[in-house]
Coordinates of C-alpha atoms and ligand atoms in Angstrom, one line a residue:
X1 CA -19.8 1.8 -21.8
X2 CA -19.9 -1.2 -18.7
X3 CA -17.9 -1.6 -15.7
X4 CA -16.6 -5.2 -15.0
X5 CA -16.3 -5.8 -11.3
X6 CA -14.3 -9.0 -10.0
X7 CA -15.2 -10.3 -6.8
X8 CA -18.6 -8.5 -7.0
X9 CA -20.1 -11.1 -5.0
X10 CA -17.9 -10.2 -2.3
X11 CA -18.2 -7.8 0.7
X12 CA -16.5 -4.9 -1.0
X13 CA -17.2 -6.1 -4.1
X14 CA -21.3 -5.9 -3.6
X15 CA -21.3 -2.4 -2.2
X16 CA -19.1 -1.5 -5.5
X17 CA -21.8 -2.9 -7.6
X18 CA -24.2 -1.4 -6.3
X19 CA -22.6 2.1 -6.0
X20 CA -22.1 1.6 -9.3
X21 CA -25.6 1.3 -10.3
X22 CA -26.5 4.1 -8.2
X23 CA -24.1 5.7 -10.1
X24 CA -26.6 4.9 -13.8
X25 CA -22.9 2.8 -15.1
X26 CA -24.0 -0.5 -16.1
X27 CA -22.2 -3.3 -14.6
X28 CA -21.2 -7.0 -15.4
X29 CA -19.4 -9.0 -12.7
X30 CA -17.7 -12.2 -12.7
X31 CA -16.5 -14.0 -9.3
X32 CA -16.5 -18.0 -8.4
X33 CA -17.9 -17.8 -5.4
X34 CA -16.0 -18.9 -3.2
X35 CA -16.1 -16.7 -0.9
X36 CA -18.8 -14.3 -2.2
X37 CA -22.3 -14.4 -2.5
X38 CA -24.9 -14.9 -5.7
X39 CA -27.5 -13.6 -3.6
X40 CA -25.1 -10.9 -3.1
X41 CA -25.0 -8.9 -6.0
X42 CA -27.3 -6.6 -6.9
X43 CA -29.6 -8.2 -9.7
X44 CA -29.6 -5.1 -12.6
X45 CA -25.8 -6.5 -12.8
X46 CA -24.6 -9.2 -15.8
X47 CA -23.7 -12.4 -13.6
X48 CA -20.4 -14.8 -14.9
X49 CA -19.9 -17.3 -12.3
X50 CA -16.0 -18.2 -13.4
X51 CA -12.4 -17.5 -12.8
X52 CA -10.6 -14.6 -13.4
X53 CA -7.8 -16.2 -14.6
X54 CA -9.7 -18.4 -17.1
X55 CA -8.3 -16.4 -20.4
X56 CA -11.3 -17.9 -22.4
X57 CA -13.9 -16.8 -20.2
X58 CA -12.1 -13.3 -19.8
X59 CA -12.6 -13.0 -23.7
X60 CA -15.9 -14.2 -23.8
X61 CA -16.9 -11.5 -21.0
X62 CA -14.8 -8.7 -23.3
X63 CA -16.8 -10.1 -26.6
X64 CA -20.3 -9.4 -25.1
X65 CA -20.0 -6.6 -23.1
X66 CA -18.7 -3.0 -24.2
X67 CA -16.6 -2.8 -21.2
X68 CA -14.3 0.3 -21.0
X69 CA -13.1 -0.5 -17.0
X70 CA -12.5 -2.8 -15.2
X71 CA -12.6 -2.8 -11.6
X72 CA -11.0 -5.6 -9.4
X73 CA -11.1 -7.3 -6.2
X74 CA -11.2 -10.7 -6.7
X75 CA -9.0 -12.3 -4.5
X76 CA -8.0 -13.5 -0.4
X77 CA -7.4 -10.6 2.2
X78 CA -6.8 -12.6 5.9
X79 CA -3.1 -11.8 6.7
X80 CA -2.9 -14.8 9.2
X81 CA -4.3 -17.3 6.3
X82 CA -1.2 -15.7 3.9
X83 CA 1.0 -16.1 6.9
X84 CA 0.1 -19.6 6.8
X85 CA 0.0 -20.5 3.2
X86 CA 1.6 -18.0 1.1
X87 CA 1.8 -19.7 -2.2
X88 CA -2.0 -20.0 -1.9
X89 CA -1.9 -16.5 -1.5
X90 CA 0.9 -15.1 -4.5
X91 CA -1.5 -17.7 -6.9
X92 CA -4.7 -16.5 -5.7
X93 CA -3.9 -12.7 -5.9
X94 CA -0.4 -12.4 -7.6
X95 CA -0.9 -15.0 -10.9
X96 CA -4.5 -14.8 -11.0
X97 CA -4.1 -10.7 -11.2
X98 CA -1.4 -10.9 -13.8
X99 CA -4.3 -13.5 -16.0
X100 CA -6.6 -10.7 -15.8
X101 CA -4.4 -8.0 -16.6
X102 CA -3.3 -9.6 -19.6
X103 CA -6.6 -11.0 -20.8
X104 CA -7.4 -6.9 -20.3
X105 CA -4.4 -5.4 -22.1
X106 CA -4.9 -8.4 -24.8
X107 CA -9.1 -7.0 -25.2
X108 CA -7.6 -3.2 -25.3
X109 CA -9.3 -2.3 -21.9
X110 CA -8.0 1.2 -20.9
X111 CA -8.7 1.8 -17.4
X112 CA -8.4 -0.4 -14.2
X113 CA -8.7 0.2 -10.9
X114 CA -7.3 -1.9 -8.2
X115 CA -7.9 -3.0 -4.1
X116 CA -4.8 -2.5 -2.6
X117 CA -4.4 -2.7 0.5
X118 CA -2.2 -0.6 3.7
X119 CA -0.7 -3.4 4.0
X120 CA 2.0 -2.3 1.6
X121 CA 3.2 -0.8 3.7
X122 CA 3.7 -2.8 6.7
X123 CA 5.0 -1.0 9.9
X124 CA 5.9 2.3 8.7
X125 CA 9.4 3.6 10.5
X126 CA 7.7 6.4 12.1
X127 CA 3.8 6.4 14.2
X128 CA 1.8 8.3 12.3
X129 CA -0.1 8.4 9.4
X130 CA 2.0 6.9 6.2
X131 CA 1.6 8.8 2.4
X132 CA 2.3 7.0 0.0
X133 CA 5.9 8.1 -0.6
X134 CA 7.1 5.8 2.3
X135 CA 9.4 2.5 1.8
X136 CA 7.0 -0.1 0.9
X137 CA 8.1 -3.3 3.3
X138 CA 4.7 -5.4 3.5
X139 CA 5.1 -7.4 6.5
X140 CA 2.8 -10.6 5.3
X141 CA 2.2 -12.6 1.8
X142 CA -0.9 -10.9 1.8
X143 CA 0.3 -7.2 1.7
X144 CA 3.3 -9.1 -1.0
X145 CA 1.0 -10.2 -2.9
X146 CA -1.2 -6.8 -3.4
X147 CA 2.5 -5.2 -4.0
X148 CA 3.4 -7.3 -7.1
X149 CA 0.2 -7.0 -8.4
X150 CA 1.3 -2.7 -7.9
X151 CA 4.0 -3.7 -9.5
X152 CA 3.0 -5.5 -12.4
X153 CA 0.1 -2.6 -13.1
X154 CA 2.7 0.2 -12.8
X155 CA 4.9 -1.7 -15.8
X156 CA 2.1 -2.5 -17.8
X157 CA 0.9 0.7 -17.3
X158 CA 4.2 1.7 -19.1
X159 CA 4.3 -0.4 -21.7
X160 CA 0.9 -0.1 -22.7
X161 CA -2.0 2.2 -23.5
X162 CA -3.4 1.1 -19.9
X163 CA -4.2 3.2 -17.4
X164 CA -4.6 1.9 -13.4
X165 CA -5.7 3.4 -10.2
X166 CA -4.6 1.4 -7.1
X167 CA -6.4 1.9 -4.2
X168 CA -4.4 1.2 -0.8
X169 CA -7.5 0.8 1.8
X170 CA -7.2 0.7 4.9
X171 CA -9.8 -1.0 7.4
X172 CA -12.5 -1.7 5.9
X173 CA -16.2 -2.4 7.8
X174 CA -19.1 -0.9 8.1
X175 CA -22.7 -1.6 5.1
X176 CA -24.3 -0.5 2.7
X177 CA -26.0 2.4 3.8
X178 CA -29.4 1.2 2.2
X179 CA -29.0 -2.2 3.9
X180 CA -29.0 -3.7 0.5
X181 CA -25.4 -5.9 1.2
X182 CA -22.5 -6.1 4.2
X183 CA -19.9 -8.1 5.5
X184 CA -21.4 -11.4 5.5
X185 CA -18.0 -14.2 5.0
X186 CA -18.7 -17.1 6.9
X187 CA -16.5 -17.3 9.7
X188 CA -14.5 -13.5 8.8
X189 CA -12.0 -12.5 11.3
X190 CA -11.6 -9.0 10.8
X191 CA -12.1 -6.8 14.3
X192 CA -15.3 -4.7 13.7
X193 CA -17.0 -8.3 12.4
X194 CA -16.3 -10.4 15.0
X195 CA -16.6 -7.4 17.8
X196 CA -20.0 -7.3 16.7
X197 CA -21.0 -11.4 16.3
X198 CA -19.3 -11.3 20.0
X199 CA -21.8 -8.1 21.5
X200 CA -25.1 -10.2 19.5
X201 CA -23.8 -13.4 21.4
X202 CA -23.0 -15.7 18.3
X203 CA -19.3 -16.3 19.7
X204 CA -18.7 -16.7 23.0
X205 CA -16.0 -13.7 23.2
X206 CA -13.3 -12.0 21.5
X207 CA -9.8 -12.1 22.0
X208 CA -7.7 -9.4 21.7
X209 CA -3.9 -10.2 19.7
X210 CA -1.7 -8.8 21.7
X211 CA -1.0 -6.2 24.3
X212 CA 2.7 -5.2 24.3
X213 CA 2.8 -3.3 21.0
X214 CA 4.8 0.2 20.7
X215 CA 1.5 1.9 20.9
X216 CA -0.6 3.6 24.0
X217 CA -2.2 0.9 25.2
X218 CA -1.0 -1.7 24.0
X219 CA -3.0 -2.9 21.4
X220 CA -2.6 -2.7 17.8
X221 CA -4.3 0.7 16.2
X222 CA -5.8 1.3 12.7
X223 CA -7.5 3.7 10.7
X224 CA -11.1 2.0 10.1
X225 CA -13.0 3.6 7.1
X226 CA -16.5 3.0 6.3
X227 CA -17.0 0.7 3.3
X228 CA -19.5 2.7 1.8
X229 CA -17.1 5.6 1.6
X230 CA -14.2 3.5 0.1
X231 CA -16.3 2.4 -3.4
X232 CA -17.2 6.4 -3.6
X233 CA -13.2 6.4 -4.4
X234 CA -13.8 4.6 -7.3
X235 CA -16.3 5.9 -8.6
X236 CA -14.4 8.7 -8.6
X237 CA -11.2 6.7 -9.4
X238 CA -13.0 5.8 -12.0
X239 CA -13.7 8.8 -13.6
X240 CA -10.6 10.8 -13.3
X241 CA -9.1 7.9 -15.2
X242 CA -11.9 8.4 -18.1
X243 CA -11.8 12.3 -17.9
X244 CA -7.9 11.6 -18.7
X245 CA -6.6 11.6 -15.3
X246 CA -3.0 9.2 -15.4
X247 CA -2.1 6.1 -13.5
X248 CA -1.9 6.4 -9.6
X249 CA -1.8 4.7 -6.1
X250 CA -3.7 6.6 -3.5
X251 CA -4.6 5.8 0.1
X252 CA -7.7 5.3 1.3
X253 CA -8.8 6.1 4.3
X254 CA -9.6 9.2 7.2
X255 CA -6.4 9.9 8.7
X256 CA -7.3 8.4 12.0
X257 CA -6.9 5.7 13.7
X258 CA -8.6 4.1 17.2
X259 CA -7.2 0.9 18.8
X260 CA -8.2 -2.6 19.2
X261 CA -9.0 -1.5 23.2
X262 CA -11.0 1.4 21.5
X263 CA -12.7 -0.2 19.1
X264 CA -14.4 -2.9 21.5
X265 CA -15.5 0.5 24.1
X266 CA -17.1 1.9 21.6
X267 CA -19.2 -1.4 20.1
X268 CA -20.1 -2.0 23.6
X269 CA -21.3 1.9 23.7
X270 CA -23.2 1.9 20.1
X271 CA -24.6 -1.9 21.2
X272 CA -25.2 -0.9 25.0
X273 CA -23.9 -4.3 26.2
X274 CA -20.8 -5.7 27.8
X275 CA -19.3 -9.7 26.3
X276 CA -16.6 -11.2 27.2
X277 CA -12.8 -10.0 25.8
X278 CA -9.8 -12.1 26.4
X279 CA -5.9 -11.6 25.8
X280 CA -3.8 -13.4 23.5
X281 CA -0.7 -13.9 22.1
X282 CA 0.6 -10.9 18.6
X283 CA -1.4 -12.4 15.5
X284 CA 1.6 -12.7 12.9
X285 CA 1.7 -10.4 10.0
X286 CA 0.2 -7.8 12.1
X287 CA 2.1 -4.0 12.5
X288 CA 1.1 -2.3 15.3
X289 CA 0.5 1.0 13.9
X290 CA -1.1 1.8 10.3
X291 CA -3.1 4.8 9.5
X292 CA -3.5 6.5 6.5
X293 CA -2.4 10.4 4.9
X294 CA -5.4 10.3 2.9
X295 CA -4.5 14.0 1.3
X296 CA -3.7 12.1 -2.3
X297 CA -7.1 10.8 -2.8
X298 CA -9.0 13.7 -1.2
X299 CA -6.9 15.9 -3.7
X300 CA -6.4 13.7 -6.4
X301 CA -10.0 11.7 -6.8
X302 CA -12.1 14.8 -5.2
X303 CA -13.0 12.5 -2.5
X304 CA -14.9 14.0 0.1
X305 CA -15.8 11.5 3.1
X306 CA -19.1 11.2 4.6
X307 CA -19.0 8.5 7.0
X308 CA -15.8 8.9 9.2
X309 CA -17.3 8.2 12.8
X310 CA -16.9 5.0 14.1
X311 CA -19.1 4.8 16.0
X312 CA -21.4 4.9 13.0
X313 CA -19.3 2.5 11.2
X314 CA -20.3 0.2 13.9
X315 CA -23.6 0.7 14.2
X316 CA -24.4 0.7 10.7
X317 CA -22.3 -3.1 10.9
X318 CA -24.0 -4.1 14.0
X319 CA -27.2 -3.9 12.2
X320 CA -26.0 -6.0 9.4
X321 CA -24.6 -8.2 11.4
X322 CA -28.3 -8.7 13.0
X323 CA -30.0 -8.7 9.2
X324 CA -27.9 -11.8 8.7
X325 CA -28.4 -13.7 12.7
X326 CA -32.2 -12.9 11.7
X327 CA -31.7 -14.9 8.0
X328 CA -30.1 -17.1 10.3
X329 CA -26.9 -16.7 7.9
X330 CA -24.7 -18.2 10.7
Ligands
LIG401 N1 -8.2 -8.1 15.9 C1 -8.0 -8.8 17.2 N2 -9.2 -9.6 17.4 C2 -9.7 -10.1 16.5 C3 -9.4 -9.5 15.1 C4 -8.5 -8.7 14.9 O1 -7.5 -8.4 18.0 O2 -10.5 -11.1 16.2 C5 -6.9 -7.0 16.0 C6 -6.0 -7.5 14.7 O3 -4.2 -8.3 15.2 C7 -5.3 -6.0 14.2 C8 -6.9 -5.9 14.6 O4 -7.4 -5.6 15.2 O5 -4.8 -5.4 15.5 C9 -7.3 -4.8 12.8 O6 -7.4 -7.0 12.4 P1 -8.1 -7.4 11.8 O7 -7.9 -8.5 11.1 O8 -9.8 -6.5 11.8 O9 -7.2 -6.3 10.3 P2 -6.4 -5.8 9.5 O10 -5.5 -5.0 10.1 O11 -5.7 -7.8 9.9 O12 -6.4 -6.1 7.9

């Protein structure tokens, strides 16, 4: 059987494709290459360029390949963009996912792994690691767009022979340990990526968005997780569903948080040089602190993270950034 990866040319999707191939799976990719890259898709994967909401294309893909599982990454991921363009986010993340799920059900695809997010939690009531059972109250259209998709999956799984795993990602960073792919999005806005680019002189400075949050140093706290551990959790989810496990939503994080200032310090230490930092207003849609309680993923999926080390994550992100600089990919 083959696994269909949507958004396989994007940051996490491209790592997923390599991890599946490393695990001996047959892989099919659909990506419209709006933010992803053709070069980032492992040559061993069969590639279709197009949109997940194109039902005729999806029928073609399902008829040309023996697919039993979909791992769905395709979507938009920038919280402040979603605040500025909510309808665009609901279209790209929610409406198109609805269409994909419908295509999957019509084709009788039994297993679905969904790329969800810690943004479904918003700011937890207490500033401590969140379990899956806390109230879901996203603070951005991005978080809402993902939560709506989780709800569609839940209801679809009740009505049809369809099992899903929604993995709620915390803050993903780093690159493939074998150096085959990394975070390559032009104009990326994520903290570790921007800090690495700044340390390498590709940006003049980095802004810290907000210093008056109710956190120990006033800047936001996040649970940064290595992309390779994250894609391994998807493999575990796939194995579990194929072995008869039921639907599940599980956190993917390490259970500890770092503030923005701590991350910048760590980038300075790993790179061994200083860079310009400015302080600015809070960014819209940012909760103060979001840290995972990963117990469920460990217990249910048998997930054993291997890269829980902020300096190691940053080293890996820096190495990839350097690779992009050398390739002139800026
Ligand atoms: N952040 C920052 N400067 C930047 C990028 C991000 O201060 O240039 C902060 C952002 O406000 C948030 C944290 O870093 O508190 C993580 O943001 P990121 O965009 O990496 O991920 P998010 O948590 O929004 O998914």
